[in-house]
Amino acid sequence: MRRMPRTRPYHHGDLRSALLQSAERTLREKGVGALSLRELARDIGVSHAAPGRHFKDKQALLDALAQDGYERMNRDLATAAALPDQPLEARVTSLARAYLGFAVEHPELLELMFARKHDPDSSAQLAAAVDHSLHLFTRVIADAQERGEIVQGDPERITTAAAASLHGLAALIAGCALDAQETLAGLDEHVRLLLNGLRPR
Amino acid sequence: MRRMPRTRPYHHGDLRSALLQSAERTLREKGVGALSLRELARDIGVSHAAPGRHFKDKQALLDALAQDGYERMNRDLATAAALPDQPLEARVTSLARAYLGFAVEHPELLELMFARKHDPDSSAQLAAAVDHSLHLFTRVIADAQERGEIVQGDPERITTAAAASLHGLAALIAGCALDAQETLAGLDEHVRLLLNGLRPR
DNA sequence: ACCTGAACACCGTTCAAGT
DNA sequence: ACCTGAACACCGTTCAAGT
């Protein structure tokens, strides 16, 4: 009996990405708590020990999901930040829409991305991804500072303030403490408050 | 053989609170992932089925921990908010210190408190606790509005902006994306940015 | 009322063995 | 190289039975 052609080398070609894809589906539909390696293997039609070939343990699979999430999110953010000649408010609003949009579409994934990590192996990679996200913010802030559109002071600190404001919304949506659609609808006003402050001018 | 005195009715008096106490310790030291009902029972010296008497399932215990967390946090926040005759910035800074202080001391618990709940039974109680927290904020905002210390507009929206800003810091600390001590040290400046905005005046 | 012990149906992880 | 099957040490939950 001849070997199957290259398109299906052993069982169906790429168990690793099949696992990731199936895992993200489960994550979205039933939450992290419902994610089981054995069930994933069952759904894909492979033995329960097979996932161990591609991920050293369950945490490694979760880390890979998070890493993947950062890559997609950072692409979205980079696109949104690429408005070099727009005024400050338009740029920040664009970033805010991109970030909150991602949060609303992938709340469980976002929770995973920001979950407390203990594994020192992959946490370095994840930290790099977070830094990349924040760097996109910092660049917008630093640009705006040069033009005098933003208060002087440590750009890191100002970025933290802006990022915390948006991340807080995202986290409150993910935790169901805020309504997603309502928050998106009020996002422009939120950015205006962030830029102008709560004190009357 | 006579019954033991009231102080140790069957095994040691109050399994429910013993479970909660032991669970919170594990939560703090090893994280939610390491929390097992059977291990809790083992540590306390009771059969593995005993917890089922006091919590219908594991989620019910987690919900009870979260509820407890809200009660303590809301006490802290209420104390911090009780500065009626102070100026705006002092009151908000006080609230911020209380909230971030709680977040830094109980990061795992906070994560649990804001985790996505599915159980409709206890989620109503938890939602009430969140509302109570937010109400403390709203009152400070509404007071300040009356005095003209804060921009006009829907107090709910303004509260959301202030709460998101602080919650974002808390979540970033809990997720190890920000350094706890550094963030606490810069908290007054953060509040100033929140009140005055990122745009120069 | 409160707890035990056994039972059931699951897990994650490892490891010799297969192809 | 990649996967299987059996084994191990755990889970959460239920339920008759004990005190």
Short mmCIF file of C-alpha atoms (C1' of nucleotides) in Angstrom, two decimals:
data_model
loop_
_atom_site.label_atom_id
_atom_site.label_comp_id
_atom_site.label_asym_id
_atom_site.label_seq_id
_atom_site.Cartn_x
_atom_site.Cartn_y
_atom_site.Cartn_z
CA MET A 1 0.00 0.00 0.00
CA ARG A 2 1.48 3.34 -1.07
CA ARG A 3 1.77 6.30 1.20
CA MET A 4 -0.94 8.94 1.08
CA PRO A 5 0.13 12.04 -0.84
CA ARG A 6 1.80 14.88 1.04
CA THR A 7 -1.50 16.60 1.78
CA ARG A 8 -2.28 14.13 4.58
CA PRO A 9 1.10 12.89 5.88
CA TYR A 10 -0.17 10.96 8.88
CA HIS A 11 -3.60 11.92 10.11
CA HIS A 12 -4.31 15.25 8.49
CA GLY A 13 -1.16 17.27 8.20
CA ASP A 14 -0.89 19.86 10.88
CA LEU A 15 -2.08 18.80 14.29
CA ARG A 16 -0.52 21.80 15.99
CA SER A 17 -2.58 24.39 14.18
CA ALA A 18 -5.65 22.15 14.27
CA LEU A 19 -5.32 22.10 18.06
CA LEU A 20 -4.91 25.86 18.27
CA GLN A 21 -7.86 26.48 16.01
CA SER A 22 -10.11 24.09 17.87
CA ALA A 23 -8.93 25.46 21.21
CA GLU A 24 -9.76 29.01 20.25
CA ARG A 25 -13.21 27.96 19.17
CA THR A 26 -13.81 26.27 22.53
CA LEU A 27 -12.36 29.29 24.32
CA ARG A 28 -14.77 31.61 22.54
CA GLU A 29 -17.82 29.41 22.92
CA LYS A 30 -17.38 27.87 26.35
CA GLY A 31 -14.56 29.65 28.16
CA VAL A 32 -11.12 28.64 29.42
CA GLY A 33 -12.58 26.45 32.11
CA ALA A 34 -14.11 24.14 29.51
CA LEU A 35 -10.87 23.66 27.63
CA SER A 36 -9.57 20.10 27.89
CA LEU A 37 -6.69 18.64 25.92
CA ARG A 38 -8.39 15.26 25.82
CA GLU A 39 -11.58 16.72 24.41
CA LEU A 40 -9.62 18.68 21.83
CA ALA A 41 -7.87 15.48 20.78
CA ARG A 42 -11.21 13.65 20.62
CA ASP A 43 -12.80 16.34 18.45
CA ILE A 44 -9.88 16.30 16.05
CA GLY A 45 -9.83 12.52 16.00
CA VAL A 46 -6.43 11.83 17.44
CA SER A 47 -5.23 10.01 20.54
CA HIS A 48 -5.30 11.90 23.84
CA ALA A 49 -1.52 11.75 24.05
CA ALA A 50 -0.96 13.35 20.66
CA PRO A 51 -1.22 16.99 21.85
CA GLY A 52 1.78 16.30 24.07
CA ARG A 53 3.88 16.05 20.91
CA HIS A 54 3.19 19.70 20.07
CA PHE A 55 2.73 21.39 23.46
CA LYS A 56 4.74 20.33 26.45
CA ASP A 57 1.70 20.88 28.66
CA LYS A 58 -1.66 22.59 28.74
CA GLN A 59 -0.16 25.93 29.77
CA ALA A 60 2.04 25.86 26.68
CA LEU A 61 -1.06 25.62 24.50
CA LEU A 62 -2.69 28.50 26.38
CA ASP A 63 0.48 30.56 25.98
CA ALA A 64 0.50 29.85 22.26
CA LEU A 65 -3.13 31.01 22.05
CA ALA A 66 -2.22 34.21 23.90
CA GLN A 67 0.79 34.81 21.68
CA ASP A 68 -1.37 34.39 18.62
CA GLY A 69 -3.88 36.82 20.10
CA TYR A 70 -1.19 39.46 20.62
CA GLU A 71 0.02 39.09 17.07
CA ARG A 72 -3.43 39.67 15.61
CA MET A 73 -4.20 42.48 18.03
CA ASN A 74 -0.92 44.21 17.37
CA ARG A 75 -1.61 44.07 13.64
CA ASP A 76 -4.97 45.76 14.27
CA LEU A 77 -3.38 48.37 16.51
CA ALA A 78 -0.55 49.08 14.08
CA THR A 79 -3.05 49.68 11.29
CA ALA A 80 -5.13 51.93 13.52
CA ALA A 81 -2.09 53.91 14.66
CA ALA A 82 -0.96 54.57 11.10
CA LEU A 83 -2.59 57.99 10.74
CA PRO A 84 0.56 60.14 10.97
CA ASP A 85 -0.92 63.42 9.82
CA GLN A 86 -4.21 63.31 11.66
CA PRO A 87 -4.78 65.41 14.76
CA LEU A 88 -4.27 63.85 18.18
CA GLU A 89 -7.88 63.08 18.97
CA ALA A 90 -8.44 61.21 15.70
CA ARG A 91 -5.35 59.05 16.27
CA VAL A 92 -6.23 58.16 19.84
CA THR A 93 -9.84 57.48 18.89
CA SER A 94 -8.65 55.20 16.11
CA LEU A 95 -6.42 53.26 18.52
CA ALA A 96 -9.22 53.09 21.06
CA ARG A 97 -11.67 51.72 18.47
CA ALA A 98 -9.18 49.08 17.40
CA TYR A 99 -8.40 47.97 20.94
CA LEU A 100 -11.94 47.95 22.22
CA GLY A 101 -13.12 46.28 19.04
CA PHE A 102 -10.69 43.43 19.64
CA ALA A 103 -11.78 43.21 23.27
CA VAL A 104 -15.45 42.99 22.36
CA GLU A 105 -14.86 40.36 19.71
CA HIS A 106 -12.46 38.21 21.74
CA PRO A 107 -13.19 38.76 25.44
CA GLU A 108 -12.08 35.32 26.59
CA LEU A 109 -8.91 35.50 24.55
CA LEU A 110 -8.10 38.93 25.96
CA GLU A 111 -8.58 37.58 29.47
CA LEU A 112 -6.13 34.81 28.62
CA MET A 113 -3.66 37.30 27.14
CA PHE A 114 -3.62 39.33 30.33
CA ALA A 115 -3.82 36.43 32.75
CA ARG A 116 -1.12 36.09 35.37
CA LYS A 117 1.63 33.92 33.89
CA HIS A 118 3.96 31.78 35.94
CA ASP A 119 5.87 29.98 33.23
CA PRO A 120 9.18 31.82 32.80
CA ASP A 121 9.85 30.19 29.41
CA SER A 122 7.11 31.74 27.34
CA SER A 123 6.43 34.73 29.57
CA ALA A 124 9.38 36.52 27.98
CA GLN A 125 7.80 36.20 24.53
CA LEU A 126 4.47 37.39 25.88
CA ALA A 127 6.08 40.32 27.66
CA ALA A 128 7.67 41.31 24.35
CA ALA A 129 4.24 41.26 22.72
CA VAL A 130 2.79 43.49 25.45
CA ASP A 131 5.72 45.87 25.06
CA HIS A 132 5.03 46.04 21.36
CA SER A 133 1.40 46.98 22.00
CA LEU A 134 2.40 49.67 24.45
CA HIS A 135 5.10 50.94 22.12
CA LEU A 136 2.45 51.73 19.50
CA PHE A 137 0.74 53.91 22.09
CA THR A 138 3.95 55.54 23.21
CA ARG A 139 4.79 56.54 19.65
CA VAL A 140 1.47 58.30 19.21
CA ILE A 141 1.98 60.06 22.54
CA ALA A 142 5.57 61.06 21.81
CA ASP A 143 4.60 62.36 18.35
CA ALA A 144 1.83 64.44 19.87
CA GLN A 145 4.18 65.78 22.52
CA GLU A 146 6.54 67.04 19.83
CA ARG A 147 3.67 68.94 18.30
CA GLY A 148 2.63 70.33 21.67
CA GLU A 149 -0.72 68.53 21.54
CA ILE A 150 -0.04 66.69 24.80
CA VAL A 151 1.25 67.73 28.20
CA GLN A 152 4.96 67.53 28.82
CA GLY A 153 6.34 64.85 31.09
CA ASP A 154 7.59 61.26 30.92
CA PRO A 155 5.96 59.73 27.80
CA GLU A 156 5.93 56.33 29.52
CA ARG A 157 3.82 57.67 32.34
CA ILE A 158 1.43 59.41 29.99
CA THR A 159 1.16 56.27 27.88
CA THR A 160 0.37 54.30 31.01
CA ALA A 161 -2.44 56.69 31.82
CA ALA A 162 -3.93 56.42 28.34
CA ALA A 163 -3.46 52.65 28.11
CA ALA A 164 -4.93 52.08 31.58
CA SER A 165 -7.99 54.08 30.63
CA LEU A 166 -8.67 51.94 27.56
CA HIS A 167 -7.61 48.67 29.16
CA GLY A 168 -9.95 49.39 32.05
CA LEU A 169 -12.87 49.65 29.66
CA ALA A 170 -11.79 46.45 27.93
CA ALA A 171 -11.46 44.58 31.23
CA LEU A 172 -14.81 45.82 32.49
CA ILE A 173 -16.44 44.70 29.25
CA ALA A 174 -14.71 41.31 29.40
CA GLY A 175 -15.94 40.91 32.97
CA CYS A 176 -19.47 41.89 31.94
CA ALA A 177 -19.42 44.94 34.26
CA LEU A 178 -20.05 47.21 31.27
CA ASP A 179 -22.26 46.66 28.28
CA ALA A 180 -20.13 46.20 25.16
CA GLN A 181 -22.27 48.02 22.62
CA GLU A 182 -23.05 50.90 24.95
CA THR A 183 -19.35 51.34 25.70
CA LEU A 184 -18.41 51.28 22.03
CA ALA A 185 -21.09 53.87 21.32
CA GLY A 186 -19.68 56.16 24.00
CA LEU A 187 -16.06 55.61 23.09
CA ASP A 188 -15.46 58.94 21.31
CA GLU A 189 -16.75 60.77 24.35
CA HIS A 190 -14.52 58.60 26.57
CA VAL A 191 -11.47 59.61 24.54
CA ARG A 192 -12.50 63.25 24.80
CA LEU A 193 -12.68 62.94 28.59
CA LEU A 194 -9.30 61.21 28.61
CA LEU A 195 -7.71 64.03 26.62
CA ASN A 196 -9.47 66.93 28.32
CA GLY A 197 -9.71 65.57 31.84
CA LEU A 198 -12.58 65.55 34.29
CA ARG A 199 -11.99 69.09 35.52
CA PRO A 200 -13.86 71.84 33.72
CA ARG A 201 -11.70 74.06 31.53
CA MET B 1 -18.93 8.69 75.70
CA ARG B 2 -20.25 12.24 76.05
CA ARG B 3 -20.43 14.69 73.19
CA MET B 4 -17.61 17.18 72.85
CA PRO B 5 -18.51 20.65 74.09
CA ARG B 6 -20.05 23.12 71.65
CA THR B 7 -16.66 24.43 70.59
CA ARG B 8 -16.04 21.38 68.39
CA PRO B 9 -19.48 20.03 67.45
CA TYR B 10 -18.37 17.41 64.95
CA HIS B 11 -14.93 17.94 63.50
CA HIS B 12 -14.05 21.50 64.37
CA GLY B 13 -17.09 23.70 64.23
CA ASP B 14 -17.30 25.68 61.07
CA LEU B 15 -16.20 23.85 57.97
CA ARG B 16 -17.64 26.50 55.66
CA SER B 17 -15.44 29.31 56.87
CA ALA B 18 -12.47 26.98 57.27
CA LEU B 19 -12.83 26.12 53.58
CA LEU B 20 -13.08 29.77 52.57
CA GLN B 21 -10.08 30.71 54.65
CA SER B 22 -7.94 27.86 53.36
CA ALA B 23 -9.08 28.55 49.80
CA GLU B 24 -8.10 32.19 49.98
CA ARG B 25 -4.69 31.22 51.27
CA THR B 26 -4.18 28.84 48.36
CA LEU B 27 -5.51 31.46 45.96
CA ARG B 28 -2.97 34.00 47.20
CA GLU B 29 -0.04 31.62 47.30
CA LYS B 30 -0.57 29.40 44.27
CA GLY B 31 -3.31 30.90 42.13
CA VAL B 32 -6.80 29.80 41.11
CA GLY B 33 -5.45 27.02 38.95
CA ALA B 34 -4.02 25.25 41.99
CA LEU B 35 -7.28 25.34 43.92
CA SER B 36 -8.76 21.88 44.42
CA LEU B 37 -11.70 21.00 46.65
CA ARG B 38 -10.15 17.66 47.48
CA GLU B 39 -6.87 19.21 48.56
CA LEU B 40 -8.74 21.78 50.65
CA ALA B 41 -10.61 18.96 52.36
CA ARG B 42 -7.36 17.06 52.91
CA ASP B 43 -5.64 20.08 54.47
CA ILE B 44 -8.54 20.68 56.80
CA GLY B 45 -8.76 17.01 57.66
CA VAL B 46 -12.20 16.18 56.40
CA SER B 47 -13.49 13.80 53.74
CA HIS B 48 -13.37 14.94 50.13
CA ALA B 49 -17.15 14.92 49.93
CA ALA B 50 -17.62 17.23 52.90
CA PRO B 51 -17.20 20.52 50.97
CA GLY B 52 -20.24 19.51 48.94
CA ARG B 53 -22.32 20.05 52.07
CA HIS B 54 -21.48 23.77 52.09
CA PHE B 55 -20.95 24.65 48.43
CA LYS B 56 -23.02 23.07 45.71
CA ASP B 57 -19.98 23.01 43.46
CA LYS B 58 -16.53 24.49 43.03
CA GLN B 59 -17.89 27.59 41.30
CA ALA B 60 -20.07 28.28 44.33
CA LEU B 61 -16.97 28.38 46.53
CA LEU B 62 -15.22 30.71 44.07
CA ASP B 63 -18.29 32.94 44.01
CA ALA B 64 -18.31 33.05 47.79
CA LEU B 65 -14.64 34.07 47.78
CA ALA B 66 -15.41 36.82 45.28
CA GLN B 67 -18.38 38.03 47.30
CA ASP B 68 -16.21 38.17 50.39
CA GLY B 69 -13.63 40.11 48.44
CA TYR B 70 -16.18 42.68 47.36
CA GLU B 71 -17.39 43.15 50.91
CA ARG B 72 -13.91 43.86 52.22
CA MET B 73 -13.02 46.05 49.27
CA ASN B 74 -16.21 48.03 49.52
CA ARG B 75 -15.50 48.65 53.20
CA ASP B 76 -12.07 50.00 52.24
CA LEU B 77 -13.54 52.14 49.50
CA ALA B 78 -16.33 53.49 51.70
CA THR B 79 -13.78 54.55 54.33
CA ALA B 80 -11.62 56.17 51.67
CA ALA B 81 -14.55 58.02 50.13
CA ALA B 82 -15.64 59.47 53.48
CA LEU B 83 -13.83 62.80 53.12
CA PRO B 84 -16.86 65.00 52.41
CA ASP B 85 -15.23 68.39 52.86
CA GLN B 86 -11.97 67.70 51.08
CA PRO B 87 -11.32 69.08 47.61
CA LEU B 88 -11.91 66.86 44.59
CA GLU B 89 -8.35 65.76 44.01
CA ALA B 90 -7.87 64.60 47.59
CA ARG B 91 -11.05 62.54 47.49
CA VAL B 92 -10.23 60.87 44.18
CA THR B 93 -6.66 60.22 45.27
CA SER B 94 -7.94 58.65 48.47
CA LEU B 95 -10.27 56.36 46.52
CA ALA B 96 -7.50 55.52 44.09
CA ARG B 97 -5.12 54.60 46.92
CA ALA B 98 -7.72 52.37 48.50
CA TYR B 99 -8.57 50.59 45.28
CA LEU B 100 -5.04 50.11 44.05
CA GLY B 101 -3.92 49.11 47.52
CA PHE B 102 -6.48 46.31 47.51
CA ALA B 103 -5.43 45.29 44.01
CA VAL B 104 -1.77 45.08 44.98
CA GLU B 105 -2.46 43.08 48.13
CA HIS B 106 -4.97 40.69 46.58
CA PRO B 107 -4.25 40.41 42.86
CA GLU B 108 -5.53 36.86 42.46
CA LEU B 109 -8.68 37.64 44.40
CA LEU B 110 -9.33 40.72 42.27
CA GLU B 111 -8.93 38.63 39.14
CA LEU B 112 -11.50 36.23 40.54
CA MET B 113 -13.84 39.09 41.45
CA PHE B 114 -13.82 40.39 37.90
CA ALA B 115 -13.76 37.04 36.15
CA ARG B 116 -16.48 36.27 33.68
CA LYS B 117 -19.32 34.59 35.57
CA HIS B 118 -21.79 32.24 34.00
CA ASP B 119 -23.75 31.12 37.02
CA PRO B 120 -26.97 33.16 37.06
CA ASP B 121 -27.68 32.34 40.73
CA SER B 122 -24.84 34.16 42.40
CA SER B 123 -24.05 36.56 39.59
CA ALA B 124 -26.91 38.78 40.74
CA GLN B 125 -25.32 39.12 44.18
CA LEU B 126 -21.94 39.83 42.63
CA ALA B 127 -23.43 42.39 40.25
CA ALA B 128 -24.95 44.14 43.26
CA ALA B 129 -21.52 44.27 44.89
CA VAL B 130 -19.99 45.79 41.75
CA ASP B 131 -22.79 48.34 41.62
CA HIS B 132 -22.08 49.26 45.21
CA SER B 133 -18.41 49.87 44.40
CA LEU B 134 -19.30 52.03 41.42
CA HIS B 135 -21.92 53.89 43.44
CA LEU B 136 -19.21 55.07 45.84
CA PHE B 137 -17.42 56.57 42.85
CA THR B 138 -20.55 58.08 41.40
CA ARG B 139 -21.32 59.86 44.64
CA VAL B 140 -17.91 61.52 44.74
CA ILE B 141 -18.35 62.55 41.09
CA ALA B 142 -21.88 63.85 41.59
CA ASP B 143 -20.85 65.82 44.71
CA ALA B 144 -17.98 67.38 42.79
CA GLN B 145 -20.28 68.24 39.90
CA GLU B 146 -22.56 70.16 42.25
CA ARG B 147 -19.58 72.20 43.36
CA GLY B 148 -18.50 72.78 39.76
CA GLU B 149 -15.24 70.88 40.30
CA ILE B 150 -16.03 68.43 37.51
CA VAL B 151 -17.28 68.79 33.95
CA GLN B 152 -21.00 68.66 33.37
CA GLY B 153 -22.53 65.61 31.72
CA ASP B 154 -23.93 62.21 32.64
CA PRO B 155 -22.38 61.30 36.02
CA GLU B 156 -22.51 57.61 35.05
CA ARG B 157 -20.35 58.24 32.01
CA ILE B 158 -17.88 60.31 33.98
CA THR B 159 -17.74 57.68 36.69
CA THR B 160 -17.08 55.06 34.04
CA ALA B 161 -14.14 57.10 32.76
CA ALA B 162 -12.67 57.49 36.24
CA ALA B 163 -13.32 53.87 37.24
CA ALA B 164 -11.90 52.51 33.98
CA SER B 165 -8.74 54.51 34.50
CA LEU B 166 -8.15 53.04 37.95
CA HIS B 167 -9.36 49.57 37.08
CA GLY B 168 -7.01 49.53 34.11
CA LEU B 169 -4.06 50.16 36.41
CA ALA B 170 -5.29 47.46 38.77
CA ALA B 171 -5.71 44.94 35.95
CA LEU B 172 -2.32 45.74 34.47
CA ILE B 173 -0.73 45.24 37.88
CA ALA B 174 -2.60 41.98 38.45
CA GLY B 175 -1.43 40.77 35.04
CA CYS B 176 2.14 41.78 35.85
CA ALA B 177 2.22 44.25 32.96
CA LEU B 178 2.98 47.08 35.40
CA ASP B 179 5.17 47.08 38.45
CA ALA B 180 3.05 47.38 41.58
CA GLN B 181 5.29 49.60 43.69
CA GLU B 182 6.18 51.88 40.81
CA THR B 183 2.51 52.32 39.97
CA LEU B 184 1.57 53.09 43.56
CA ALA B 185 4.38 55.63 43.72
CA GLY B 186 3.06 57.38 40.61
CA LEU B 187 -0.57 57.21 41.61
CA ASP B 188 -1.00 60.87 42.63
CA GLU B 189 0.36 61.94 39.28
CA HIS B 190 -1.97 59.48 37.57
CA VAL B 191 -4.96 61.03 39.31
CA ARG B 192 -3.76 64.47 38.29
CA LEU B 193 -3.62 63.36 34.66
CA LEU B 194 -7.06 61.84 34.99
CA LEU B 195 -8.52 65.08 36.32
CA ASN B 196 -6.63 67.47 34.06
CA GLY B 197 -6.46 65.41 30.92
CA LEU B 198 -3.60 64.71 28.54
CA ARG B 199 -4.03 67.93 26.59
CA PRO B 200 -2.03 70.91 27.79
CA ARG B 201 -4.05 73.63 29.46
"C1'" DA C 1 -27.62 18.23 60.54
"C1'" DC C 2 -23.28 16.94 59.12
"C1'" DC C 3 -19.99 13.90 57.50
"C1'" DT C 4 -17.94 9.36 55.29
"C1'" DG C 5 -16.65 5.88 51.68
"C1'" DA C 6 -17.21 4.07 47.55
"C1'" DA C 7 -18.22 4.87 42.89
"C1'" DC C 8 -18.38 7.31 38.38
"C1'" DA C 9 -16.76 9.83 34.76
"C1'" DC C 10 -13.63 12.69 33.83
"C1'" DC C 11 -8.75 15.10 33.79
"C1'" DG C 12 -3.14 16.01 32.50
"C1'" DT C 13 1.13 13.74 31.83
"C1'" DT C 14 4.37 10.09 30.84
"C1'" DC C 15 6.34 6.38 28.31
"C1'" DA C 16 7.10 2.13 26.02
"C1'" DA C 17 5.77 0.58 21.72
"C1'" DG C 18 4.18 0.93 17.09
"C1'" DT C 19 4.25 2.85 11.96
"C1'" DA D 1 9.07 12.13 13.01
"C1'" DC D 2 4.66 11.44 14.69
"C1'" DC D 3 1.24 9.00 16.91
"C1'" DT D 4 -1.02 5.13 20.02
"C1'" DG D 5 -2.46 2.57 24.29
"C1'" DA D 6 -1.97 1.68 28.71
"C1'" DA D 7 -0.89 3.38 33.11
"C1'" DC D 8 -0.59 6.72 36.97
"C1'" DA D 9 -2.08 10.06 39.98
"C1'" DC D 10 -5.07 13.20 40.23
"C1'" DC D 11 -9.83 15.78 39.72
"C1'" DG D 12 -15.39 17.21 40.78
"C1'" DT D 13 -19.75 15.33 41.90
"C1'" DT D 14 -23.16 12.13 43.63
"C1'" DC D 15 -25.28 9.16 46.90
"C1'" DA D 16 -26.23 5.55 50.05
"C1'" DA D 17 -24.95 4.91 54.59
"C1'" DG D 18 -23.33 6.14 59.06
"C1'" DT D 19 -23.29 9.15 63.64
#
